[in-house]
């Protein structure tokens, strides 16, 4: 669990990516996530609220902004693997990771 908390501390407004299946249930607050649009190099903002259930595809780059709007957001994460094998990638870990490469091949239709 400590390893995951250390990773989460690096997340603030930076790019992150999951290498394992994770589903998050938002229980309170008004958070949003920004998901990378790999075809335009832009970002798609997805507003979430209490009761939202979301999952970002393995290998997709996204951001979890922490600001006045998102402070106080509560939720639960459900990991396919153990929490110690959470698969949260940050910064330089992302681009060359096999999960990211497989995602880009799927999305961009590369073989």
XYZ file of C-alpha atoms in Angstrom:
111
model
C 0.000 0.000 0.000
C 2.851 2.417 0.762
C 4.175 1.960 -2.780
C 0.811 2.939 -4.238
C 0.584 6.008 -1.998
C 4.051 7.109 -3.109
C 2.947 6.788 -6.734
C -0.266 8.714 -6.092
C 1.802 11.556 -4.639
C 3.569 11.835 -8.024
C 0.285 11.975 -9.947
C -0.842 15.570 -9.297
C -1.585 16.959 -12.765
C 1.026 14.708 -14.362
C 0.564 11.976 -16.923
C -0.164 8.517 -15.550
C -1.044 5.155 -17.025
C -2.290 1.832 -15.659
C -0.522 -1.381 -16.636
C -3.180 -3.518 -14.890
C -6.980 -3.508 -14.764
C -8.395 -0.962 -12.306
C -11.962 0.225 -11.763
C -12.668 3.275 -9.599
C -15.983 4.102 -7.899
C -16.425 7.777 -6.975
C -18.413 8.119 -3.741
C -18.308 11.904 -3.274
C -16.981 15.059 -4.875
C -16.833 16.406 -8.419
C -13.646 15.037 -9.927
C -12.744 14.751 -13.557
C -10.097 12.939 -15.526
C -8.345 13.988 -18.701
C -7.668 11.121 -21.116
C -5.171 11.484 -23.942
C -6.525 11.472 -27.501
C -3.616 9.807 -29.283
C -4.902 10.751 -32.732
C -4.830 14.523 -32.063
C -2.287 14.698 -29.206
C -4.992 16.525 -27.233
C -6.882 15.681 -24.067
C -10.509 14.685 -23.508
C -11.986 15.909 -20.201
C -14.439 13.477 -18.597
C -16.449 14.897 -15.689
C -17.289 12.437 -12.927
C -19.481 12.773 -9.890
C -20.642 10.796 -6.892
C -21.839 7.407 -8.051
C -19.614 7.328 -11.146
C -17.790 4.128 -11.956
C -14.905 4.390 -14.384
C -12.068 2.421 -15.852
C -9.314 3.729 -18.097
C -8.013 1.221 -20.661
C -4.702 -0.412 -19.816
C -1.961 1.625 -21.479
C -4.012 4.808 -21.973
C -2.365 7.982 -20.692
C -4.516 10.105 -18.384
C -4.365 12.851 -15.768
C -6.065 13.153 -12.396
C -6.013 16.893 -11.629
C -5.959 17.840 -7.960
C -7.295 21.352 -7.429
C -10.016 23.234 -5.519
C -12.767 21.518 -7.547
C -11.465 18.015 -6.966
C -10.288 18.336 -3.349
C -12.320 16.199 -1.009
C -13.184 13.623 -3.652
C -13.597 10.165 -2.189
C -13.763 6.814 -3.891
C -12.552 3.241 -3.985
C -10.231 1.525 -6.417
C -10.704 -2.106 -7.372
C -7.568 -3.810 -8.662
C -7.477 -7.049 -10.647
C -4.020 -7.653 -9.202
C -2.945 -7.060 -5.614
C -2.497 -3.478 -4.420
C 1.257 -4.095 -4.275
C 1.069 -4.868 -8.018
C -1.140 -1.855 -8.804
C 0.469 -1.143 -12.157
C 0.321 2.656 -11.864
C 2.982 4.105 -14.146
C 4.170 7.707 -13.943
C 6.432 10.034 -15.900
C 9.285 8.278 -17.694
C 7.891 4.802 -16.908
C 4.999 5.258 -19.344
C 6.154 5.617 -22.931
C 8.338 2.517 -23.258
C 6.201 0.221 -21.085
C 4.789 -2.836 -22.933
C 1.226 -1.976 -21.797
C 1.520 1.470 -23.396
C 3.005 0.087 -26.600
C 0.221 -2.522 -26.896
C -2.433 0.162 -26.300
C -1.012 2.421 -29.017
C -0.947 -0.489 -31.479
C -4.611 -1.295 -30.723
C -5.826 2.309 -30.921
C -3.799 3.350 -33.946
C -4.439 0.078 -35.780
C -0.789 -0.840 -36.076
C 0.334 -4.434 -36.414
